[in-house]
PDB file of C-alpha atoms in Angstrom:
ATOM      1  CA  UNK C   1     151.800 -99.545  24.372  1.00  0.00           C
ATOM      2  CA  UNK C   2     150.808 -97.179  27.163  1.00  0.00           C
ATOM      3  CA  UNK C   3     147.389 -95.597  27.470  1.00  0.00           C
ATOM      4  CA  UNK C   4     146.654 -92.177  26.016  1.00  0.00           C
ATOM      5  CA  UNK C   5     147.052 -89.654  28.811  1.00  0.00           C
ATOM      6  CA  UNK C   6     146.828 -85.981  29.628  1.00  0.00           C
ATOM      7  CA  UNK C   7     150.330 -84.732  30.453  1.00  0.00           C
ATOM      8  CA  UNK C   8     149.486 -81.060  30.956  1.00  0.00           C
ATOM      9  CA  UNK C   9     146.576 -78.624  31.302  1.00  0.00           C
ATOM     10  CA  UNK C  10     146.605 -74.864  30.950  1.00  0.00           C
ATOM     11  CA  UNK C  11     144.548 -71.716  30.498  1.00  0.00           C
ATOM     12  CA  UNK C  12     144.955 -67.979  29.982  1.00  0.00           C
ATOM     13  CA  UNK C  13     142.540 -65.268  31.057  1.00  0.00           C
ATOM     14  CA  UNK C  14     143.838 -62.948  28.330  1.00  0.00           C
ATOM     15  CA  UNK C  15     144.427 -63.471  24.623  1.00  0.00           C
ATOM     16  CA  UNK C  16     148.050 -64.567  24.944  1.00  0.00           C
ATOM     17  CA  UNK C  17     149.830 -67.008  22.641  1.00  0.00           C
ATOM     18  CA  UNK C  18     151.107 -69.191  25.473  1.00  0.00           C
ATOM     19  CA  UNK C  19     148.906 -70.265  28.360  1.00  0.00           C
ATOM     20  CA  UNK C  20     149.692 -70.807  32.029  1.00  0.00           C
ATOM     21  CA  UNK C  21     150.202 -74.407  33.176  1.00  0.00           C
ATOM     22  CA  UNK C  22     147.699 -75.461  35.837  1.00  0.00           C
ATOM     23  CA  UNK C  23     147.221 -78.360  38.236  1.00  0.00           C
ATOM     24  CA  UNK C  24     143.649 -78.722  36.959  1.00  0.00           C
ATOM     25  CA  UNK C  25     141.223 -77.127  34.524  1.00  0.00           C
ATOM     26  CA  UNK C  26     137.438 -77.284  34.613  1.00  0.00           C
ATOM     27  CA  UNK C  27     135.611 -77.886  31.341  1.00  0.00           C
ATOM     28  CA  UNK C  28     132.121 -76.389  31.139  1.00  0.00           C
ATOM     29  CA  UNK C  29     129.538 -78.009  28.858  1.00  0.00           C
ATOM     30  CA  UNK C  30     129.056 -75.991  25.675  1.00  0.00           C
ATOM     31  CA  UNK C  31     131.488 -73.290  26.781  1.00  0.00           C
ATOM     32  CA  UNK C  32     135.076 -74.512  27.123  1.00  0.00           C
ATOM     33  CA  UNK C  33     137.696 -74.048  29.827  1.00  0.00           C
ATOM     34  CA  UNK C  34     136.487 -72.071  32.867  1.00  0.00           C
ATOM     35  CA  UNK C  35     138.459 -68.837  33.107  1.00  0.00           C
ATOM     36  CA  UNK C  36     140.073 -69.135  29.656  1.00  0.00           C
ATOM     37  CA  UNK C  37     139.847 -66.244  27.174  1.00  0.00           C
ATOM     38  CA  UNK C  38     138.438 -68.582  24.493  1.00  0.00           C
ATOM     39  CA  UNK C  39     135.534 -69.809  26.645  1.00  0.00           C
ATOM     40  CA  UNK C  40     132.057 -69.212  25.244  1.00  0.00           C
ATOM     41  CA  UNK C  41     129.283 -70.413  22.957  1.00  0.00           C
ATOM     42  CA  UNK C  42     130.321 -67.985  20.203  1.00  0.00           C
ATOM     43  CA  UNK C  43     133.776 -67.362  18.730  1.00  0.00           C
ATOM     44  CA  UNK C  44     136.377 -65.667  20.927  1.00  0.00           C
ATOM     45  CA  UNK C  45     139.404 -65.761  18.602  1.00  0.00           C
ATOM     46  CA  UNK C  46     139.986 -62.089  17.743  1.00  0.00           C
ATOM     47  CA  UNK C  47     140.107 -62.423  13.946  1.00  0.00           C
ATOM     48  CA  UNK C  48     136.949 -64.555  13.913  1.00  0.00           C
ATOM     49  CA  UNK C  49     135.094 -62.127  16.186  1.00  0.00           C
ATOM     50  CA  UNK C  50     136.009 -59.312  13.772  1.00  0.00           C
ATOM     51  CA  UNK C  51     134.467 -61.254  10.847  1.00  0.00           C
ATOM     52  CA  UNK C  52     131.294 -62.469  12.585  1.00  0.00           C
ATOM     53  CA  UNK C  53     130.953 -62.518  16.388  1.00  0.00           C
ATOM     54  CA  UNK C  54     127.817 -64.695  16.202  1.00  0.00           C
ATOM     55  CA  UNK C  55     129.642 -67.756  14.776  1.00  0.00           C
ATOM     56  CA  UNK C  56     129.519 -70.843  17.001  1.00  0.00           C
ATOM     57  CA  UNK C  57     132.720 -71.433  18.942  1.00  0.00           C
ATOM     58  CA  UNK C  58     134.189 -74.625  17.482  1.00  0.00           C
ATOM     59  CA  UNK C  59     137.490 -73.819  19.228  1.00  0.00           C
ATOM     60  CA  UNK C  60     136.500 -74.085  22.909  1.00  0.00           C
ATOM     61  CA  UNK C  61     139.366 -76.432  23.793  1.00  0.00           C
ATOM     62  CA  UNK C  62     142.741 -76.754  22.045  1.00  0.00           C
ATOM     63  CA  UNK C  63     144.447 -80.149  22.367  1.00  0.00           C
ATOM     64  CA  UNK C  64     148.029 -80.756  21.286  1.00  0.00           C
ATOM     65  CA  UNK C  65     150.002 -83.993  21.163  1.00  0.00           C
ATOM     66  CA  UNK C  66     153.308 -83.871  23.068  1.00  0.00           C
ATOM     67  CA  UNK C  67     154.827 -86.007  20.315  1.00  0.00           C
ATOM     68  CA  UNK C  68     154.965 -82.752  18.282  1.00  0.00           C
ATOM     69  CA  UNK C  69     157.391 -81.342  20.878  1.00  0.00           C
ATOM     70  CA  UNK C  70     159.646 -84.356  20.282  1.00  0.00           C
ATOM     71  CA  UNK C  71     159.425 -83.845  16.512  1.00  0.00           C
ATOM     72  CA  UNK C  72     160.276 -80.125  16.585  1.00  0.00           C
ATOM     73  CA  UNK C  73     163.046 -80.720  19.146  1.00  0.00           C
ATOM     74  CA  UNK C  74     164.829 -82.764  16.480  1.00  0.00           C
ATOM     75  CA  UNK C  75     164.819 -79.542  14.413  1.00  0.00           C
ATOM     76  CA  UNK C  76     166.237 -77.449  17.259  1.00  0.00           C
ATOM     77  CA  UNK C  77     163.059 -76.057  18.857  1.00  0.00           C
ATOM     78  CA  UNK C  78     162.411 -76.390  22.575  1.00  0.00           C
ATOM     79  CA  UNK C  79     158.672 -76.323  23.346  1.00  0.00           C
ATOM     80  CA  UNK C  80     156.962 -77.274  26.606  1.00  0.00           C
ATOM     81  CA  UNK C  81     153.297 -77.930  27.440  1.00  0.00           C
ATOM     82  CA  UNK C  82     151.128 -74.743  27.399  1.00  0.00           C
ATOM     83  CA  UNK C  83     153.657 -72.764  25.336  1.00  0.00           C
ATOM     84  CA  UNK C  84     151.827 -73.263  22.019  1.00  0.00           C
ATOM     85  CA  UNK C  85     148.535 -72.127  23.520  1.00  0.00           C
ATOM     86  CA  UNK C  86     146.916 -75.506  24.084  1.00  0.00           C
ATOM     87  CA  UNK C  87     144.568 -76.226  26.966  1.00  0.00           C
ATOM     88  CA  UNK C  88     145.277 -79.970  27.053  1.00  0.00           C
ATOM     89  CA  UNK C  89     148.594 -81.606  26.176  1.00  0.00           C
ATOM     90  CA  UNK C  90     148.318 -85.322  25.388  1.00  0.00           C
ATOM     91  CA  UNK C  91     150.680 -88.243  24.921  1.00  0.00           C
ATOM     92  CA  UNK C  92     149.994 -91.610  23.324  1.00  0.00           C
ATOM     93  CA  UNK C  93     147.264 -90.553  20.899  1.00  0.00           C
ATOM     94  CA  UNK C  94     147.571 -89.397  17.284  1.00  0.00           C
ATOM     95  CA  UNK C  95     145.095 -86.532  17.505  1.00  0.00           C
ATOM     96  CA  UNK C  96     145.644 -85.505  13.882  1.00  0.00           C
ATOM     97  CA  UNK C  97     144.570 -88.917  12.535  1.00  0.00           C
ATOM     98  CA  UNK C  98     141.250 -88.938  14.359  1.00  0.00           C
ATOM     99  CA  UNK C  99     138.098 -88.245  12.346  1.00  0.00           C
ATOM    100  CA  UNK C 100     135.855 -85.249  12.893  1.00  0.00           C
ATOM    101  CA  UNK C 101     133.331 -85.769  15.734  1.00  0.00           C
ATOM    102  CA  UNK C 102     135.608 -88.158  17.665  1.00  0.00           C
ATOM    103  CA  UNK C 103     134.847 -87.887  21.358  1.00  0.00           C
ATOM    104  CA  UNK C 104     137.576 -87.919  23.965  1.00  0.00           C
ATOM    105  CA  UNK C 105     136.802 -88.565  27.595  1.00  0.00           C
ATOM    106  CA  UNK C 106     139.433 -86.772  29.631  1.00  0.00           C
ATOM    107  CA  UNK C 107     139.636 -88.289  33.088  1.00  0.00           C
ATOM    108  CA  UNK C 108     136.545 -89.397  34.984  1.00  0.00           C
ATOM    109  CA  UNK C 109     133.908 -87.027  33.605  1.00  0.00           C
ATOM    110  CA  UNK C 110     134.892 -84.488  30.941  1.00  0.00           C
ATOM    111  CA  UNK C 111     134.093 -85.246  27.284  1.00  0.00           C
ATOM    112  CA  UNK C 112     135.126 -83.144  24.285  1.00  0.00           C
ATOM    113  CA  UNK C 113     134.233 -83.618  20.629  1.00  0.00           C
ATOM    114  CA  UNK C 114     136.864 -82.825  18.018  1.00  0.00           C
ATOM    115  CA  UNK C 115     135.713 -80.194  15.518  1.00  0.00           C
ATOM    116  CA  UNK C 116     138.855 -79.838  13.397  1.00  0.00           C
ATOM    117  CA  UNK C 117     142.486 -78.864  13.108  1.00  0.00           C
ATOM    118  CA  UNK C 118     144.102 -75.799  14.592  1.00  0.00           C
ATOM    119  CA  UNK C 119     145.140 -73.510  11.781  1.00  0.00           C
ATOM    120  CA  UNK C 120     148.568 -72.259  12.925  1.00  0.00           C
ATOM    121  CA  UNK C 121     149.150 -68.522  12.623  1.00  0.00           C
ATOM    122  CA  UNK C 122     152.103 -66.137  12.499  1.00  0.00           C
ATOM    123  CA  UNK C 123     152.158 -65.953  16.308  1.00  0.00           C
ATOM    124  CA  UNK C 124     153.969 -69.300  16.245  1.00  0.00           C
ATOM    125  CA  UNK C 125     156.936 -67.634  14.527  1.00  0.00           C
ATOM    126  CA  UNK C 126     156.783 -64.742  16.989  1.00  0.00           C
ATOM    127  CA  UNK C 127     157.105 -67.332  19.771  1.00  0.00           C
ATOM    128  CA  UNK C 128     160.102 -69.042  18.100  1.00  0.00           C
ATOM    129  CA  UNK C 129     161.316 -67.940  14.678  1.00  0.00           C
ATOM    130  CA  UNK C 130     160.953 -70.771  12.158  1.00  0.00           C
ATOM    131  CA  UNK C 131     158.582 -72.842  14.319  1.00  0.00           C
ATOM    132  CA  UNK C 132     155.646 -72.208  11.957  1.00  0.00           C
ATOM    133  CA  UNK C 133     157.421 -74.106   9.185  1.00  0.00           C
ATOM    134  CA  UNK C 134     158.214 -76.925  11.628  1.00  0.00           C
ATOM    135  CA  UNK C 135     154.517 -77.434  12.489  1.00  0.00           C
ATOM    136  CA  UNK C 136     153.465 -77.559   8.843  1.00  0.00           C
ATOM    137  CA  UNK C 137     154.253 -80.250   6.315  1.00  0.00           C
ATOM    138  CA  UNK C 138     153.150 -81.474   2.880  1.00  0.00           C
ATOM    139  CA  UNK C 139     151.800 -84.874   1.942  1.00  0.00           C
ATOM    140  CA  UNK C 140     152.924 -86.755  -1.200  1.00  0.00           C
ATOM    141  CA  UNK C 141     150.326 -84.862  -3.264  1.00  0.00           C
ATOM    142  CA  UNK C 142     151.576 -81.520  -1.961  1.00  0.00           C
ATOM    143  CA  UNK C 143     148.578 -80.811   0.291  1.00  0.00           C
ATOM    144  CA  UNK C 144     149.259 -78.877   3.486  1.00  0.00           C
ATOM    145  CA  UNK C 145     149.433 -80.881   6.728  1.00  0.00           C
ATOM    146  CA  UNK C 146     148.712 -78.892   9.892  1.00  0.00           C
ATOM    147  CA  UNK C 147     150.358 -80.432  12.974  1.00  0.00           C
ATOM    148  CA  UNK C 148     149.582 -77.781  15.639  1.00  0.00           C
ATOM    149  CA  UNK C 149     146.825 -79.759  17.341  1.00  0.00           C
ATOM    150  CA  UNK C 150     143.073 -80.080  17.205  1.00  0.00           C
ATOM    151  CA  UNK C 151     140.132 -78.021  18.380  1.00  0.00           C
ATOM    152  CA  UNK C 152     137.115 -79.335  20.267  1.00  0.00           C
ATOM    153  CA  UNK C 153     133.868 -78.397  21.967  1.00  0.00           C
ATOM    154  CA  UNK C 154     132.856 -79.525  25.437  1.00  0.00           C
ATOM    155  CA  UNK C 155     130.087 -82.148  25.380  1.00  0.00           C
ATOM    156  CA  UNK C 156     130.227 -82.947  29.112  1.00  0.00           C
ATOM    157  CA  UNK C 157     131.915 -80.841  31.754  1.00  0.00           C
ATOM    158  CA  UNK C 158     134.362 -81.996  34.368  1.00  0.00           C
ATOM    159  CA  UNK C 159     137.803 -81.466  35.834  1.00  0.00           C
ATOM    160  CA  UNK C 160     140.910 -82.468  33.864  1.00  0.00           C
ATOM    161  CA  UNK C 161     144.347 -83.024  35.383  1.00  0.00           C
ATOM    162  CA  UNK C 162     147.755 -84.224  34.254  1.00  0.00           C
ATOM    163  CA  UNK C 163     147.838 -88.010  34.500  1.00  0.00           C
ATOM    164  CA  UNK C 164     144.195 -88.448  33.487  1.00  0.00           C
ATOM    165  CA  UNK C 165     143.529 -91.279  31.039  1.00  0.00           C
ATOM    166  CA  UNK C 166     141.991 -90.409  27.665  1.00  0.00           C
ATOM    167  CA  UNK C 167     139.261 -92.691  26.322  1.00  0.00           C
ATOM    168  CA  UNK C 168     138.536 -92.446  22.586  1.00  0.00           C
ATOM    169  CA  UNK C 169     135.077 -92.942  21.058  1.00  0.00           C
ATOM    170  CA  UNK C 170     135.069 -92.858  17.264  1.00  0.00           C
ATOM    171  CA  UNK C 171     131.963 -91.530  15.500  1.00  0.00           C
ATOM    172  CA  UNK C 172     129.636 -93.834  13.616  1.00  0.00           C
ATOM    173  CA  UNK C 173     129.491 -93.460   9.876  1.00  0.00           C
ATOM    174  CA  UNK C 174     132.225 -92.651   7.388  1.00  0.00           C
ATOM    175  CA  UNK C 175     135.606 -91.306   8.472  1.00  0.00           C
ATOM    176  CA  UNK C 176     135.609 -87.514   7.913  1.00  0.00           C
ATOM    177  CA  UNK C 177     139.208 -86.276   7.969  1.00  0.00           C
ATOM    178  CA  UNK C 178     139.882 -83.177  10.052  1.00  0.00           C
ATOM    179  CA  UNK C 179     140.034 -79.803   8.316  1.00  0.00           C
ATOM    180  CA  UNK C 180     141.055 -76.445   9.762  1.00  0.00           C
ATOM    181  CA  UNK C 181     138.438 -74.692  11.896  1.00  0.00           C
TER     182      UNK C 181
END
């Protein structure tokens, strides 16, 4: 089995659904991706700002597993890194199965801590009609499964590039499954 790696990085200065692929992004401790519209200590997502702009930003960095692209391709959707709005596209790691507070070292220096699942919104269907249904599923009990990636905060800043190895550090204590943030 190959190591978990970063296969793409991206950012967007404006609040766009898709982001722009980059050769490198810089993560800033406690803030997020330098130059990205979602960077900051408090929420930047428009609907969350409207509700309470003083909420902590638990969505500083969006990570998405490239294996989702393979899965939706089997259903006729063509999606490339950065197109679903993620900052970091990974391969070789099941992000959705990780517990809350898992830390991921991205490359030599940067460390993010997973805060929860991305809650997919209607913009996914505006990007490609029907894609929203493809990134949602149900478990055997009928509970909703969100597959559109995870959100994280920056614990330690650093530069992240495609090809960087991802090192996983699980939290101590009981496994707390990810919920939407």
